[in-house]
């Protein structure tokens, strides 16, 4: 783990050049000569920008029943539902994230220089107290890009580069966080973080998490629930709400976030007292989301067809249920990441559609009957 301290003018000049050039703010100190040399290399080869792109989310598949669309399946690689700023997302969730994770979010330019300066003066680890919502979003974007890589070796390499605790990775996050703050509004960055962040298991983003843990949308969560959701961000594998054994850890972090919200003026004392007294178990109503065609019944083949088509790469890997209405494999592959609603040209009352036609060929890597 890299540490910071007053270690010479050479190291001093490196981060001065990097941060002052990017932010035009006062200079602070940096690591030793060896680490500073590494910093020079990193900043010479990395762009100072990163984009908030499309994310993998749920796709809902519908079939026709009596002239009405009926949902027969929800499929996803990651259980995520994108939310908007005003119409869906609660202000409580936004405020809890800022209060708990980055109280100077609206004032800094992607990097909290006050926190980094405190780290430097104390000669403590760079990981302590210097991360921002911008940096967290950058890391999550890099992780998502890594897991989307098809080649296993390249995917593993990219993933390790995104999560390994090294100085070069942190410097990479810093320069990209600065670029992110220049390219996007604070609202876009905050919303991007709330939609991308992992919140336990295969659950990503506050909307899917609110529905899973509390059986409500993110707009309708209580103050205690909002703080509990953001409490998961710190350690998703240890503080999520899928297991009662993790409730105590979640509550410790939740209560700290509530205290931060009170201190920073987001809530008043009465709201704080009510939320603080709310037991975690009282709030949690777990509703697991299943991916696949388990409940498609007599439309199972149509559902499997639509699901498999997402992974087809050539015309030979798919067969249309209706030649005129079937999408191409290329367009079907976009269904998964885009998180759209997909309709099959199938009636659930047509019993023969529950069986695979003899002329139909499903993708080679996975057939519906090969579980």
mmCIF file with all atom_site columns, C-alpha atoms in Angstrom, residues 6 9 59 73 82 98 101 120 141 147 154 182 190 215 242 281 294 300 315 327 337 341:
data_model
loop_
_atom_site.group_PDB
_atom_site.id
_atom_site.type_symbol
_atom_site.label_atom_id
_atom_site.label_alt_id
_atom_site.label_comp_id
_atom_site.label_asym_id
_atom_site.label_entity_id
_atom_site.label_seq_id
_atom_site.pdbx_PDB_ins_code
_atom_site.Cartn_x
_atom_site.Cartn_y
_atom_site.Cartn_z
_atom_site.occupancy
_atom_site.B_iso_or_equiv
_atom_site.pdbx_formal_charge
_atom_site.auth_seq_id
_atom_site.auth_comp_id
_atom_site.auth_asym_id
_atom_site.auth_atom_id
_atom_site.pdbx_PDB_model_num
ATOM 1  C CA . UNK A 1 6   ? 7.142   15.069  2.670   1.00 0.00 ? 6   UNK A CA 1
ATOM 2  C CA . UNK A 1 9   ? 11.121  18.222  -4.202  1.00 0.00 ? 9   UNK A CA 1
ATOM 3  C CA . UNK A 1 59  ? -34.814 -7.104  -20.307 1.00 0.00 ? 59  UNK A CA 1
ATOM 4  C CA . UNK A 1 73  ? -39.718 -13.582 -18.340 1.00 0.00 ? 73  UNK A CA 1
ATOM 5  C CA . UNK A 1 82  ? -31.702 2.407   -14.705 1.00 0.00 ? 82  UNK A CA 1
ATOM 6  C CA . UNK A 1 98  ? -23.204 12.576  -0.733  1.00 0.00 ? 98  UNK A CA 1
ATOM 7  C CA . UNK A 1 101 ? -19.366 9.023   0.761   1.00 0.00 ? 101 UNK A CA 1
ATOM 8  C CA . UNK A 1 120 ? -0.190  13.655  2.818   1.00 0.00 ? 120 UNK A CA 1
ATOM 9  C CA . UNK A 1 141 ? -16.907 2.050   -15.096 1.00 0.00 ? 141 UNK A CA 1
ATOM 10 C CA . UNK A 1 147 ? -16.308 -7.813  -17.238 1.00 0.00 ? 147 UNK A CA 1
ATOM 11 C CA . UNK A 1 154 ? -8.113  -10.184 -21.464 1.00 0.00 ? 154 UNK A CA 1
ATOM 12 C CA . UNK A 1 182 ? -15.025 18.426  -16.634 1.00 0.00 ? 182 UNK A CA 1
ATOM 13 C CA . UNK A 1 190 ? -24.212 11.303  -9.019  1.00 0.00 ? 190 UNK A CA 1
ATOM 14 C CA . UNK A 1 215 ? -39.941 -4.457  -2.304  1.00 0.00 ? 215 UNK A CA 1
ATOM 15 C CA . UNK A 1 242 ? -29.763 -10.508 1.700   1.00 0.00 ? 242 UNK A CA 1
ATOM 16 C CA . UNK A 1 281 ? -35.313 -6.295  10.143  1.00 0.00 ? 281 UNK A CA 1
ATOM 17 C CA . UNK A 1 294 ? -38.595 -20.492 -15.497 1.00 0.00 ? 294 UNK A CA 1
ATOM 18 C CA . UNK A 1 300 ? -41.186 -21.440 -22.912 1.00 0.00 ? 300 UNK A CA 1
ATOM 19 C CA . UNK A 1 315 ? -27.531 -16.249 -38.927 1.00 0.00 ? 315 UNK A CA 1
ATOM 20 C CA . UNK A 1 327 ? -34.876 -9.582  -35.284 1.00 0.00 ? 327 UNK A CA 1
ATOM 21 C CA . UNK A 1 337 ? -27.088 -4.159  -22.351 1.00 0.00 ? 337 UNK A CA 1
ATOM 22 C CA . UNK A 1 341 ? -38.750 -4.522  -23.457 1.00 0.00 ? 341 UNK A CA 1
#
